PDB file of C-alpha atoms in Angstrom:
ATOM      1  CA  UNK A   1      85.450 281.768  24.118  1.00  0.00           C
ATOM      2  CA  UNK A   2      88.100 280.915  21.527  1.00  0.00           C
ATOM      3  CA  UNK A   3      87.232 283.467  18.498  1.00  0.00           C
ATOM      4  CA  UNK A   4      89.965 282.957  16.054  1.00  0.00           C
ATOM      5  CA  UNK A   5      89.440 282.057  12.685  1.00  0.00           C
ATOM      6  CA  UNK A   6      90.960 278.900  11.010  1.00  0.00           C
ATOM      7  CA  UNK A   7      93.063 280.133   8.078  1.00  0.00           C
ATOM      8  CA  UNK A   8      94.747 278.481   4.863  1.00  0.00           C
ATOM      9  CA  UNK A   9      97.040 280.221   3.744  1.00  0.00           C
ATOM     10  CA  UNK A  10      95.893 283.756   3.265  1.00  0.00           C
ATOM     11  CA  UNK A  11      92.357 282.615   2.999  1.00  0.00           C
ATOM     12  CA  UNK A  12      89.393 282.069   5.964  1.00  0.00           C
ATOM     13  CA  UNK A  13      88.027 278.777   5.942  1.00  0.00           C
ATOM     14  CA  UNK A  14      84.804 279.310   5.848  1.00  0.00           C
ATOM     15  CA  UNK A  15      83.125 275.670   4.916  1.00  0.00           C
ATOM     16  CA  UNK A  16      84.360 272.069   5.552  1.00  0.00           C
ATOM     17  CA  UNK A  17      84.036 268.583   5.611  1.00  0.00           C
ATOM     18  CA  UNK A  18      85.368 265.511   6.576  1.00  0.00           C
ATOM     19  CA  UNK A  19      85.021 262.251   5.235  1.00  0.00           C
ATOM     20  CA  UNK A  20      86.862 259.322   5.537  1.00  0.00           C
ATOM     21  CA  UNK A  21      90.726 260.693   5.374  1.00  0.00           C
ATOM     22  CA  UNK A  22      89.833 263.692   3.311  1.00  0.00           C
ATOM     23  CA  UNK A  23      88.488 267.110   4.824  1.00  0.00           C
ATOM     24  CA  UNK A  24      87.717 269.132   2.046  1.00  0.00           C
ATOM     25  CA  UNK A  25      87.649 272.745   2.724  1.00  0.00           C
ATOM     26  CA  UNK A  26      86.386 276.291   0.827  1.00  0.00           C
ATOM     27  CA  UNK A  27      88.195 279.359   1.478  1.00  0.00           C
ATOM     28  CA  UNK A  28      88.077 283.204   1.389  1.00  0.00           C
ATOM     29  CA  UNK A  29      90.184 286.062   1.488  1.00  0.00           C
ATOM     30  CA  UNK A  30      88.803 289.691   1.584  1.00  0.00           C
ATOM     31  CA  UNK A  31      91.437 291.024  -0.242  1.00  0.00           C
ATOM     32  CA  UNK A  32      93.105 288.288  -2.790  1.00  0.00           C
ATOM     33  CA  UNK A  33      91.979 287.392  -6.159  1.00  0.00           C
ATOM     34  CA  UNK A  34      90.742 285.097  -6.772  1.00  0.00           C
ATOM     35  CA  UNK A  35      88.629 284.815  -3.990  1.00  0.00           C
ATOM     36  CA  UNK A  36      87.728 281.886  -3.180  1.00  0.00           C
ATOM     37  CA  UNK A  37      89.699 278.149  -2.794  1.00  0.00           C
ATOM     38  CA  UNK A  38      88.708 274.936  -2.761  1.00  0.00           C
ATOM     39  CA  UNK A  39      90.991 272.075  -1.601  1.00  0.00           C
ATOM     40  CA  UNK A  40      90.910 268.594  -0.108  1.00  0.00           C
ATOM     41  CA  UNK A  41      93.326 268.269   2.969  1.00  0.00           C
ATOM     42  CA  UNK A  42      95.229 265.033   3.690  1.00  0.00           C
ATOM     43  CA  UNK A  43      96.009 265.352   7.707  1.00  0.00           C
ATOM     44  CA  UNK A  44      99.070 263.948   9.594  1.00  0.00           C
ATOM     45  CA  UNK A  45     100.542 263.722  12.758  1.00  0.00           C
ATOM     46  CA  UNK A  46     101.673 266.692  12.498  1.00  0.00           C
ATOM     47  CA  UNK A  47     100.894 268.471   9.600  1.00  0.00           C
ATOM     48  CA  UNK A  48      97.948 269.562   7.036  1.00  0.00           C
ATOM     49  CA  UNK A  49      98.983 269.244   3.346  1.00  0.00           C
ATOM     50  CA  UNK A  50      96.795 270.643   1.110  1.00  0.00           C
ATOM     51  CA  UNK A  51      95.832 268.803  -2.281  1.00  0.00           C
ATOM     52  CA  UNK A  52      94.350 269.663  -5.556  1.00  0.00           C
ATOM     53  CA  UNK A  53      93.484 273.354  -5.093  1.00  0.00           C
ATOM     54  CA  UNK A  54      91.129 275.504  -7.294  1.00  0.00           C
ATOM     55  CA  UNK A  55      90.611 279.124  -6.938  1.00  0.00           C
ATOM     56  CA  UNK A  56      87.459 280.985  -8.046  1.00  0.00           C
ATOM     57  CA  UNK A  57      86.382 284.569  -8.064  1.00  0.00           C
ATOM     58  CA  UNK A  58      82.752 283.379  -8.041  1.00  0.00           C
ATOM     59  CA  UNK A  59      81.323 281.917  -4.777  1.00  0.00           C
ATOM     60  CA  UNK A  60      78.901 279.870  -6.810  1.00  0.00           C
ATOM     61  CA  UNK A  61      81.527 278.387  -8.653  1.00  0.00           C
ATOM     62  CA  UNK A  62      83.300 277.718  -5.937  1.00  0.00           C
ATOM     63  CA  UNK A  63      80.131 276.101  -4.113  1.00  0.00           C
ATOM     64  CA  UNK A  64      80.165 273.844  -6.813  1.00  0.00           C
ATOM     65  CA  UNK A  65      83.387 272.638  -7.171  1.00  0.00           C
ATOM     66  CA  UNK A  66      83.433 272.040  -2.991  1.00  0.00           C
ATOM     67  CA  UNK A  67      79.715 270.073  -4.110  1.00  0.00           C
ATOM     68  CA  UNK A  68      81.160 267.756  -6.844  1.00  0.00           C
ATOM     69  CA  UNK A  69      84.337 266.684  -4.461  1.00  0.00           C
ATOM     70  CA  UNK A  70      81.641 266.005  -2.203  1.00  0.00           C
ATOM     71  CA  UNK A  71      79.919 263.923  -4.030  1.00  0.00           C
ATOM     72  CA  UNK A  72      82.859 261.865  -5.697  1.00  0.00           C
ATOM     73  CA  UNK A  73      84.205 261.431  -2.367  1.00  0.00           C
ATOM     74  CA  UNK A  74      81.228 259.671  -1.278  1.00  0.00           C
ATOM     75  CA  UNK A  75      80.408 257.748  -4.175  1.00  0.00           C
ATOM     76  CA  UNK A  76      84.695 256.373  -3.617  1.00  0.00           C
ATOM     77  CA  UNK A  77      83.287 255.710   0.259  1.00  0.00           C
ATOM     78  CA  UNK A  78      80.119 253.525  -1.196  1.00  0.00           C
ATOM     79  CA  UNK A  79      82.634 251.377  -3.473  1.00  0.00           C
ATOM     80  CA  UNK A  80      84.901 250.536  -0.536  1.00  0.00           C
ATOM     81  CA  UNK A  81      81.806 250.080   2.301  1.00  0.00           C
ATOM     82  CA  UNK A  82      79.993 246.461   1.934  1.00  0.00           C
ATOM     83  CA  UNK A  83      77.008 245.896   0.475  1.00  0.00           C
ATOM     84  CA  UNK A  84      74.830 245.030   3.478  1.00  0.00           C
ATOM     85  CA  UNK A  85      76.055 246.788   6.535  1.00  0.00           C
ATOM     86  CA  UNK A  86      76.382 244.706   9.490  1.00  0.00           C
ATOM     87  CA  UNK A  87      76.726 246.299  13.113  1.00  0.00           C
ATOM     88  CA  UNK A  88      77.989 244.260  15.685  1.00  0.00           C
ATOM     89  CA  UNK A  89      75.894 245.609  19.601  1.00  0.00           C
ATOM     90  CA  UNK A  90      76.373 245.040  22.802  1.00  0.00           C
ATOM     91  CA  UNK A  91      74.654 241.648  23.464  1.00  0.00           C
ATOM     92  CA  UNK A  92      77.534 239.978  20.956  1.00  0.00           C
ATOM     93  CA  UNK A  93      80.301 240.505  23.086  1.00  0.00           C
ATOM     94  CA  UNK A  94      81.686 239.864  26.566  1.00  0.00           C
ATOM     95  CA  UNK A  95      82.664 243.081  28.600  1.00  0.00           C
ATOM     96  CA  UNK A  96      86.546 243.896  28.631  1.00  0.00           C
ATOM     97  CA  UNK A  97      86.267 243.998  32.008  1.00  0.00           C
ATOM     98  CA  UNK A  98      85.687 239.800  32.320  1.00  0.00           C
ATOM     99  CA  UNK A  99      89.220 239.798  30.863  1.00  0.00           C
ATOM    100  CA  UNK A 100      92.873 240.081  32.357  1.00  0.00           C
ATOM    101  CA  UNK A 101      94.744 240.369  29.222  1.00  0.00           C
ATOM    102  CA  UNK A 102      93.161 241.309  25.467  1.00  0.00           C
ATOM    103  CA  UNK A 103      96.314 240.330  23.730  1.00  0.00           C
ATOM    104  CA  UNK A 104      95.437 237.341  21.306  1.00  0.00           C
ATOM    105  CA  UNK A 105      91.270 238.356  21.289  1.00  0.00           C
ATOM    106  CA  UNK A 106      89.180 239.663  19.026  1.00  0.00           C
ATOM    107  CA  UNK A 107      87.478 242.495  20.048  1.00  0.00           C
ATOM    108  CA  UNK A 108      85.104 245.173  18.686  1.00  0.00           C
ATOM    109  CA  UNK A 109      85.165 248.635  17.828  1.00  0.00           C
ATOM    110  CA  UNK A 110      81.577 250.440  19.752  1.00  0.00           C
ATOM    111  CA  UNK A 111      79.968 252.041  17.194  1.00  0.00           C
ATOM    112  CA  UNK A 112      79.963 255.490  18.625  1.00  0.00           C
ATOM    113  CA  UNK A 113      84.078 254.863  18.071  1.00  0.00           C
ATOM    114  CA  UNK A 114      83.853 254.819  14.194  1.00  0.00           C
ATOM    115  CA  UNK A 115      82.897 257.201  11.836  1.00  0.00           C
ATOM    116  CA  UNK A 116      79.511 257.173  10.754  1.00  0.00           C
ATOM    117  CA  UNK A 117      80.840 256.320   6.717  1.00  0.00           C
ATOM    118  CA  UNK A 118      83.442 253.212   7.858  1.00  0.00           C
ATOM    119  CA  UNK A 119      80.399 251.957  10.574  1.00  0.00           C
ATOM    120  CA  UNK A 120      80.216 248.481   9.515  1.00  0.00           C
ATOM    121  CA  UNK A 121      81.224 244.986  11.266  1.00  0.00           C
ATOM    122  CA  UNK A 122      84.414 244.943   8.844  1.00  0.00           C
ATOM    123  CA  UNK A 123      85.689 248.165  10.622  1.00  0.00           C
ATOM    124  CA  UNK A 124      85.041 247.055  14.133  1.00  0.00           C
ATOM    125  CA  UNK A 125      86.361 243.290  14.588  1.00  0.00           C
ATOM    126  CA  UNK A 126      90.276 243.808  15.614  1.00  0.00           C
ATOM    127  CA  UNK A 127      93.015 240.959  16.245  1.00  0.00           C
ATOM    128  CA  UNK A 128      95.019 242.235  19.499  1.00  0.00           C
ATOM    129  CA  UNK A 129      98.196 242.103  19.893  1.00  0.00           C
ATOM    130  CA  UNK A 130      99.699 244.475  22.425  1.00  0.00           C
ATOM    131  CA  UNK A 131      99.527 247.731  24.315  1.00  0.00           C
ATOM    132  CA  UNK A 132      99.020 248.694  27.914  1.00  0.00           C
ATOM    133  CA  UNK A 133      95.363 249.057  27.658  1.00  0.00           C
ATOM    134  CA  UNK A 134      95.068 245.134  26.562  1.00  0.00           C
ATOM    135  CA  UNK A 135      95.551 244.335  30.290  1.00  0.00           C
ATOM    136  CA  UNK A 136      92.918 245.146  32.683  1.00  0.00           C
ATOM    137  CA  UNK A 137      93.881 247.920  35.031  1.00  0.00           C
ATOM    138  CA  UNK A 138      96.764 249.017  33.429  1.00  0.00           C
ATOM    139  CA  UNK A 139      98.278 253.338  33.216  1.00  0.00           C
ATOM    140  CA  UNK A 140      97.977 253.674  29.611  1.00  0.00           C
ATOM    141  CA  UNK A 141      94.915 252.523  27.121  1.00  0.00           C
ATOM    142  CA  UNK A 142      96.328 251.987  23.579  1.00  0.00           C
ATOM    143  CA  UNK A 143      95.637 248.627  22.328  1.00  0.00           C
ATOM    144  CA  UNK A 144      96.660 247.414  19.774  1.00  0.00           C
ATOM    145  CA  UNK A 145      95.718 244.843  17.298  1.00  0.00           C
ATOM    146  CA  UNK A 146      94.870 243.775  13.103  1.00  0.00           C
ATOM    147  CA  UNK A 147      91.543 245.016  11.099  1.00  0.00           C
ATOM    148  CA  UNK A 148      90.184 241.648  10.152  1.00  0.00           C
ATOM    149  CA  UNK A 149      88.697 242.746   7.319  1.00  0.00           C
ATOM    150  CA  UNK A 150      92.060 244.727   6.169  1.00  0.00           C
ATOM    151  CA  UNK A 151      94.716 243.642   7.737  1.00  0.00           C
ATOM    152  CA  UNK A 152      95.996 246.732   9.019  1.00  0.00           C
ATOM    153  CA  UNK A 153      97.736 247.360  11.957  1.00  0.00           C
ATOM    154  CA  UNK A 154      95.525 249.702  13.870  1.00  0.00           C
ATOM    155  CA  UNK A 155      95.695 251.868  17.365  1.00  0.00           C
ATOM    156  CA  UNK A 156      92.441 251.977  19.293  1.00  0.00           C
ATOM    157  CA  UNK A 157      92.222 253.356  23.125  1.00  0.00           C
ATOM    158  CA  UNK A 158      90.915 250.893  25.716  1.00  0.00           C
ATOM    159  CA  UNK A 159      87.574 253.043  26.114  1.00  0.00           C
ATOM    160  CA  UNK A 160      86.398 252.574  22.451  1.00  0.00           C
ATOM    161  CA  UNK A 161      86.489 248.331  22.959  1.00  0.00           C
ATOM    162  CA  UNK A 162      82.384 247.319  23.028  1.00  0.00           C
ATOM    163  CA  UNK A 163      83.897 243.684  24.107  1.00  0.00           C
ATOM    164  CA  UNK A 164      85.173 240.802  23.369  1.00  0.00           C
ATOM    165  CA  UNK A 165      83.047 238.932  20.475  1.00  0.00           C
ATOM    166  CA  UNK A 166      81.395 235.748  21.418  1.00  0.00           C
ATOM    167  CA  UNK A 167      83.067 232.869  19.158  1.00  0.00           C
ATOM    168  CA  UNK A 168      79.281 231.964  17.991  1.00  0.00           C
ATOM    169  CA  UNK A 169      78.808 235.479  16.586  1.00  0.00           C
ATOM    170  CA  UNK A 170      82.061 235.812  15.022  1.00  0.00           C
ATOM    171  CA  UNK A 171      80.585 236.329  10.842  1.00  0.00           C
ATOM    172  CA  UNK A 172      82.838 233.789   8.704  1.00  0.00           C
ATOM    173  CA  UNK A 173      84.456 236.426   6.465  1.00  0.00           C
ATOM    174  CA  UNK A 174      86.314 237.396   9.967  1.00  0.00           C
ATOM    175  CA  UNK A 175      87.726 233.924  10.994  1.00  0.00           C
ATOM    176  CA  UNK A 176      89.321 233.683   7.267  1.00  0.00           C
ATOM    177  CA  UNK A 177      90.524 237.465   8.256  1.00  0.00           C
ATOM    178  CA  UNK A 178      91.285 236.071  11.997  1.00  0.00           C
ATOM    179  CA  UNK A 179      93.583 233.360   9.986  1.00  0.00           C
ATOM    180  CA  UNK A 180      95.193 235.122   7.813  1.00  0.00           C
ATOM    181  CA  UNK A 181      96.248 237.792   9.977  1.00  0.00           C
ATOM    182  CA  UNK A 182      97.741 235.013  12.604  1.00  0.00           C
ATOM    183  CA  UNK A 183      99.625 233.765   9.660  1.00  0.00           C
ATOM    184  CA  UNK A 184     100.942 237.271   8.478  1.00  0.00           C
ATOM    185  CA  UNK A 185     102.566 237.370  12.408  1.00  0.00           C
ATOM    186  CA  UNK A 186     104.088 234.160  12.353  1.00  0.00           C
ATOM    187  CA  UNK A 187     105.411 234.830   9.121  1.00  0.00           C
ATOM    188  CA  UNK A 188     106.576 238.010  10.269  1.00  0.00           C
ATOM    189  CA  UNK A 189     108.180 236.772  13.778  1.00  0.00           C
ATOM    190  CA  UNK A 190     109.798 234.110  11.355  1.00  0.00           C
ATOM    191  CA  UNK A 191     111.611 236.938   8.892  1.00  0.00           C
ATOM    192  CA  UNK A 192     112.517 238.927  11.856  1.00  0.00           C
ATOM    193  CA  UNK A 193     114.118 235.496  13.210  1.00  0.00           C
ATOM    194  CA  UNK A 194     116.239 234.654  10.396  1.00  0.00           C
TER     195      UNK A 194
END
């Protein structure tokens, strides 16, 4: 049983939560005033870089601080989330397995895949356009494709496709995404032509 202690700095982190891209953490250290820190951590490949500390000497204090980032951070979540929160299930979708090759579908994220604060149709319909786990029996299992509601290029792992989504349950605001993101490639392939 692993019994080390995660540690900022000098200080114990002794609460902490993530949501969205931000894990916001509170700290302690025995014998360092002030006591107590509160930060918001912005994680990378490879590294952890700390944002916007506060040090208290009072837990309470601190308590609140970690409270109030909290709460903004969720009410910043509720203003980016749509207003009624689709899911797309099972019965929407064709298995992976039907298909050869993924590259040039749309498939969708499982639920169990996303975070519970981004879990919303707009976070799970992706445009693919590569990777080893687009084709069926392949070694690896990226694949990877365009959010449809953002445009982002995005890396999912074969396991965390639900399916292919059935052209008749496709919602409308993702064929305008579905479009524009086609367009964004060729225009891209035509740049990198030139």
């Amino acid at each position: 049983m692993n019994t080390e202690k995660r540690k900022f700095g000098d200080y114990e982190v002794i609460h902490s939560i993530t949501l969205g891209k931000t894990e916001m953490i509170v700290g302690e250290c025995d014998y360092k005033e002030p006591r107590y820190v509160c930060c918001d951590i912005q994680h990378t490949n490879l590294l952890q870089l700390p944002q916007n500390d506060v040090y208290e000497r009072s837990y309470l204090k601190i308590m609140r601080e970690f409270s109030n980032r909290i709460s903004d951070r969720v009410t910043e979540l509720e203003k980016e989330a749509p207003q009624a929160e689709k899911v797309i299930t099972a019965e929407q979708c064709v298995p992976v397995n039907d298909f050869n090759n993924l590259t040039g579908k749309v498939v969708v994220i499982a639920p169990d895949s996303i975070k519970r604060e981004y879990l919303s149709d707009r976070n799970q319909l992706i445009y693919v356009t590569g990777g080893n786990g687009a084709r069926l029996n392949a070694m690896g299992t990226a694949v990877y494709g365009y959010n449809l509601a953002t445009k982002e290029h995005t890396r999912w792992e074969r396991y965390d496709l639900l399916g292919v989504i059935k052209k008749d349950e496709m919602p409308e605001w993702a064929k305008e995404g579905l479009a524009e993101v086609k367009k964004m490639i060729a225009d891209r392939s035509r740049e990198e032509a030139r």
